[in-house]
Amino acid sequence: MIRTLRLGVNIDHVATIRNARGGRHPDPVRAARAAAQAGADGITAHLREDRRHITDDDVERLVAESELPLNLEMAATAEMVAIALRHRPHAACIVPERREERTTEGGLDAAGNRDALAPMVRDLGAAGIRVSLFVNPDPIQLDAAAELGAPVVELHTGSYCDAEADDVRDHELERIRTAAAHAERIGLECHAGHGLAFDTVGRVAAIPTIVELNIGHFLIGEAVFGGLDGTIRRMRALMDRARSGTDDRRGA
Ligand SMILES: CC(=O)[C@@H](O)[C@H](O)COP(=O)(O)O
Ligand SMILES: NCC(=O)COP(=O)(O)O
């Protein structure tokens, strides 16, 4: 059975460009509308504790105005849980966050933080918010996510995308494949994301138990050259080709 593979467009770095001058352009809500027109299935936005890009106002307007469901990425803090409960996005993805990091560096340690995460997962789920945990492709973390009651995990694809040597990239991809199969076995919906680009998306999209890819930084950067609509459509086409098995590089 070939499962549908959804594309979630992360619009964080539209806000990065806007915030560079402190104005209102470009507007992440307009980017969300454009993503919908280009065939995206959802919008992802990371409200960081330091608000370096997405702001509280962006979240409020995205929930109110975006025609696509919002996947709110958030740190595991009481502040972020309260914000999520106030805005009620379609989904919330709990991600690790360090103020000094340039971007997300690793996956959430679900196995090592069960006591803190359990009430957050419970309260978000009770509010009708689909909860996912952003974790490294590690079966131990997947088991912990399932025990916490999270229905979804998002596998961190950064090590695969950042690998320079072919053997390292192949090893990291195998970790993702193994984790995606494990997720299926234990009843977790499996997503993936971080660092995906035109040259890396195909082999991840070809993994049949992954049902959603969240992609942002590369899309926004590439849109500088090819426009957001065309860039999203090309990413969508690469995903569909790999998923259908017609991409001869997918197994490379
Ligand atoms: C969790 C993840 O990999 C990204 O969705 C996250 O948003 C990266 O953070 P920045 O967007 O701030 O780079
Ligand atoms: N969770 C991954 C995401 O939303 C986008 O990550 P990136 O493509 O901006 O690295």
Coordinates of C-alpha atoms and ligand atoms in Angstrom, one line a residue:
M1 CA 0.0 0.0 0.0
I2 CA 1.5 3.4 -1.0
R3 CA 0.6 5.9 1.7
T4 CA 0.0 9.5 1.0
L5 CA 3.0 11.6 1.8
R6 CA 2.1 15.1 3.2
L7 CA 4.3 18.2 2.8
G8 CA 4.4 20.6 5.7
V9 CA 6.0 23.9 4.8
N10 CA 8.0 25.5 7.7
I11 CA 7.7 29.3 7.3
D12 CA 10.1 30.2 10.2
H13 CA 12.6 31.9 7.9
V14 CA 10.0 34.0 6.1
A15 CA 9.8 35.6 9.6
T16 CA 13.6 35.7 9.8
I17 CA 13.7 37.9 6.7
R18 CA 10.9 40.1 8.0
N19 CA 12.5 40.5 11.4
A20 CA 15.8 41.6 9.8
R21 CA 14.2 45.0 9.4
G22 CA 11.6 44.9 12.1
G23 CA 8.7 45.5 9.8
R24 CA 5.8 43.5 8.5
H25 CA 7.2 42.2 5.1
P26 CA 7.4 39.5 4.1
D27 CA 4.4 38.2 6.1
P28 CA 4.4 34.5 7.1
V29 CA 0.6 34.4 6.8
R30 CA 1.0 35.4 3.1
A31 CA 3.6 32.7 2.7
A32 CA 1.2 30.2 4.2
R33 CA -1.4 31.2 1.7
A34 CA 1.1 30.8 -1.1
A35 CA 2.1 27.4 0.2
A36 CA -1.5 26.3 0.1
Q37 CA -1.8 27.4 -3.5
A38 CA 1.4 25.5 -4.4
G39 CA 0.1 22.2 -3.0
A40 CA 1.4 22.1 0.6
D41 CA -0.7 20.1 3.0
G42 CA 0.2 21.9 6.2
I43 CA 2.2 24.8 7.7
T44 CA 4.8 24.4 10.4
A45 CA 5.9 27.3 12.6
H46 CA 8.4 27.2 15.5
L47 CA 7.6 29.7 18.2
R48 CA 10.9 29.9 19.9
E49 CA 11.4 31.2 23.4
D50 CA 13.5 34.0 22.0
R51 CA 11.0 34.8 19.2
R52 CA 14.0 35.1 16.8
H53 CA 11.6 34.5 13.9
I54 CA 7.9 33.5 14.4
T55 CA 6.1 35.7 16.9
D56 CA 3.0 35.2 19.1
D57 CA 1.1 37.4 16.7
D58 CA 2.2 35.2 13.7
V59 CA 0.8 32.2 15.6
E60 CA -2.5 33.9 16.3
R61 CA -2.9 35.0 12.7
L62 CA -1.9 31.7 11.2
V63 CA -4.5 29.8 13.4
A64 CA -7.1 32.4 12.4
E65 CA -6.3 32.9 8.7
S66 CA -4.3 30.0 7.3
E67 CA -6.4 27.5 5.3
L68 CA -3.9 24.8 6.0
P69 CA -3.6 23.1 9.4
L70 CA -0.9 24.6 11.6
N71 CA 1.8 22.4 13.2
L72 CA 3.2 24.5 16.1
E73 CA 6.7 23.6 17.1
M74 CA 7.4 24.4 20.7
A75 CA 9.8 23.8 23.5
A76 CA 8.7 21.6 26.4
T77 CA 7.9 24.6 28.7
A78 CA 4.8 25.7 30.7
E79 CA 4.8 28.9 28.7
M80 CA 4.6 27.1 25.4
V81 CA 2.0 24.7 26.6
A82 CA -0.2 27.6 27.8
I83 CA 0.2 29.3 24.4
A84 CA -0.7 26.2 22.5
L85 CA -3.8 25.7 24.7
R86 CA -4.8 29.3 24.1
H87 CA -4.4 29.1 20.3
R88 CA -5.4 25.4 19.8
P89 CA -3.4 24.8 16.6
H90 CA -4.2 21.5 14.7
A91 CA -0.9 20.0 16.0
A92 CA 2.0 20.7 18.3
C93 CA 5.4 19.3 17.9
I94 CA 7.6 19.4 21.0
V95 CA 11.2 20.1 20.1
P96 CA 14.4 20.5 22.1
E97 CA 15.5 24.1 22.3
R98 CA 18.6 25.9 23.6
R99 CA 18.7 29.7 23.3
E100 CA 22.2 29.7 22.1
E101 CA 21.6 27.2 19.3
R102 CA 21.6 28.4 15.7
T103 CA 18.9 25.8 14.8
T104 CA 17.6 22.7 16.3
E105 CA 20.6 20.5 17.0
G106 CA 19.2 17.2 18.1
G107 CA 16.1 15.3 19.0
L108 CA 14.0 15.5 22.2
D109 CA 15.2 13.2 24.9
A110 CA 11.7 11.7 25.5
A111 CA 13.2 8.7 27.3
G112 CA 15.0 10.9 29.8
N113 CA 12.3 13.4 30.4
R114 CA 9.1 11.3 30.9
D115 CA 8.0 13.0 34.1
A116 CA 8.1 16.5 32.6
L117 CA 6.7 15.5 29.2
A118 CA 3.8 13.3 30.4
P119 CA 1.6 16.1 31.6
M120 CA 2.3 18.2 28.6
V121 CA 1.4 15.4 26.2
R122 CA -1.7 14.7 28.2
D123 CA -2.9 18.3 28.4
L124 CA -2.2 19.1 24.7
G125 CA -3.9 15.9 23.6
A126 CA -6.9 16.5 25.9
A127 CA -7.3 19.9 24.1
G128 CA -7.7 18.1 20.8
I129 CA -4.2 19.1 19.6
R130 CA -2.3 16.3 17.7
V131 CA 1.0 15.9 19.7
S132 CA 4.2 14.9 18.0
L133 CA 7.7 14.6 19.5
F134 CA 10.7 15.6 17.5
V135 CA 13.2 12.8 18.2
N136 CA 16.4 11.3 16.8
P137 CA 15.8 8.1 14.7
D138 CA 16.3 5.9 17.8
P139 CA 13.9 3.1 18.8
I140 CA 14.4 3.9 22.5
Q141 CA 13.0 7.4 21.9
L142 CA 10.2 6.0 19.8
D143 CA 9.2 3.6 22.6
A144 CA 9.3 6.4 25.1
A145 CA 7.1 8.6 22.8
A146 CA 4.5 5.8 22.6
E147 CA 4.6 5.2 26.4
L148 CA 4.0 8.9 26.8
G149 CA 0.9 8.7 24.7
A150 CA 2.1 10.8 21.8
P151 CA 0.4 9.6 18.6
V152 CA 3.1 11.0 16.3
V153 CA 6.9 11.2 16.2
E154 CA 8.9 13.4 13.8
L155 CA 12.3 11.8 13.0
H156 CA 15.2 14.3 12.9
T157 CA 16.8 14.0 9.5
G158 CA 19.6 16.5 10.2
S159 CA 22.4 14.0 10.5
Y160 CA 21.4 12.4 7.2
C161 CA 21.2 15.7 5.4
D162 CA 24.4 17.1 6.9
A163 CA 26.5 14.0 6.2
E164 CA 29.2 14.6 3.6
A165 CA 30.6 11.1 3.1
D166 CA 28.4 8.6 1.2
D167 CA 28.9 5.9 3.7
V168 CA 27.9 8.2 6.6
R169 CA 24.8 9.4 4.7
D170 CA 23.8 5.8 3.9
H171 CA 24.2 4.9 7.6
E172 CA 22.1 7.8 8.7
L173 CA 19.4 7.0 6.2
E174 CA 19.3 3.4 7.4
R175 CA 18.8 4.7 10.9
I176 CA 15.8 6.6 9.6
R177 CA 14.4 3.7 7.7
T178 CA 14.8 1.4 10.8
A179 CA 13.1 4.0 13.0
A180 CA 10.3 4.5 10.6
A181 CA 9.6 0.8 10.5
H182 CA 9.7 0.6 14.3
A183 CA 7.3 3.5 14.6
E184 CA 4.8 1.6 12.4
R185 CA 5.3 -1.5 14.5
I186 CA 4.4 0.3 17.8
G187 CA 1.5 2.2 16.3
L188 CA 3.1 5.7 16.0
E189 CA 2.4 7.9 13.0
C190 CA 5.8 8.8 11.5
H191 CA 6.9 12.2 10.2
A192 CA 10.4 13.4 9.3
G193 CA 12.2 16.7 8.9
H194 CA 15.1 19.1 9.3
G195 CA 17.6 20.0 6.6
L196 CA 15.8 18.3 3.8
A197 CA 16.5 19.7 0.3
F198 CA 16.0 18.8 -3.3
D199 CA 19.0 16.4 -3.3
T200 CA 18.1 14.6 0.0
V201 CA 14.3 14.5 0.1
G202 CA 13.9 11.5 -2.4
R203 CA 15.5 8.8 -0.3
V204 CA 13.4 9.8 2.8
A205 CA 10.2 10.3 0.8
A206 CA 10.7 6.7 -0.5
I207 CA 10.3 5.3 3.0
P208 CA 6.8 4.0 2.9
T209 CA 5.8 4.4 6.6
I210 CA 6.7 8.1 6.7
V211 CA 3.5 10.1 6.1
E212 CA 4.6 13.7 6.5
L213 CA 7.8 15.7 5.7
N214 CA 8.3 19.1 7.3
I215 CA 10.6 21.2 5.2
G216 CA 11.4 24.9 5.6
H217 CA 14.9 26.5 5.5
F218 CA 15.8 25.0 2.1
L219 CA 12.5 26.0 0.6
I220 CA 12.6 29.6 1.7
G221 CA 16.3 29.9 0.7
E222 CA 15.6 28.3 -2.8
A223 CA 12.6 30.6 -3.2
V224 CA 14.9 33.5 -3.3
F225 CA 16.0 32.2 -6.7
G226 CA 13.0 30.3 -8.0
G227 CA 10.0 31.8 -6.2
L228 CA 8.1 30.1 -3.4
D229 CA 5.4 28.6 -5.6
G230 CA 7.7 26.9 -8.0
T231 CA 10.0 25.7 -5.3
I232 CA 7.2 24.1 -3.3
R233 CA 5.8 22.5 -6.5
R234 CA 9.2 21.1 -7.3
M235 CA 9.7 19.7 -3.8
R236 CA 6.2 18.2 -4.0
A237 CA 7.0 16.6 -7.4
L238 CA 10.3 15.1 -6.0
M239 CA 8.4 13.6 -3.1
D240 CA 5.7 12.1 -5.2
R241 CA 8.2 10.7 -7.7
A242 CA 10.2 9.0 -4.9
R243 CA 7.1 7.8 -3.2
S244 CA 5.7 6.3 -6.4
G245 CA 9.0 4.5 -7.0
T246 CA 9.7 6.2 -10.4
D247 CA 12.8 8.1 -9.1
D248 CA 15.7 6.0 -10.0
R249 CA 17.9 7.8 -7.5
R250 CA 15.7 7.0 -4.5
G251 CA 17.6 3.9 -3.6
A252 CA 21.0 5.4 -4.3
Ligands
LIG1 C1 12.6 21.1 14.7 C2 13.2 21.5 13.4 O1 14.1 20.9 12.9 C3 12.8 22.8 12.8 O2 11.5 22.7 12.5 C4 13.0 23.9 13.7 O3 12.1 24.9 13.4 C5 14.4 24.5 13.4 O4 14.6 25.7 14.0 P1 14.8 27.0 13.1 O5 13.6 27.1 12.2 O6 14.8 28.1 14.2 O7 16.0 26.8 12.4
LIG2 N1 10.7 19.9 11.8 C1 11.5 20.2 10.6 C2 10.9 21.5 10.0 O1 9.9 21.9 10.3 C3 11.7 22.2 9.0 O2 13.1 22.0 9.2 P1 14.1 22.8 8.2 O3 13.7 22.3 6.8 O4 13.8 24.2 8.3 O5 15.5 22.4 8.6

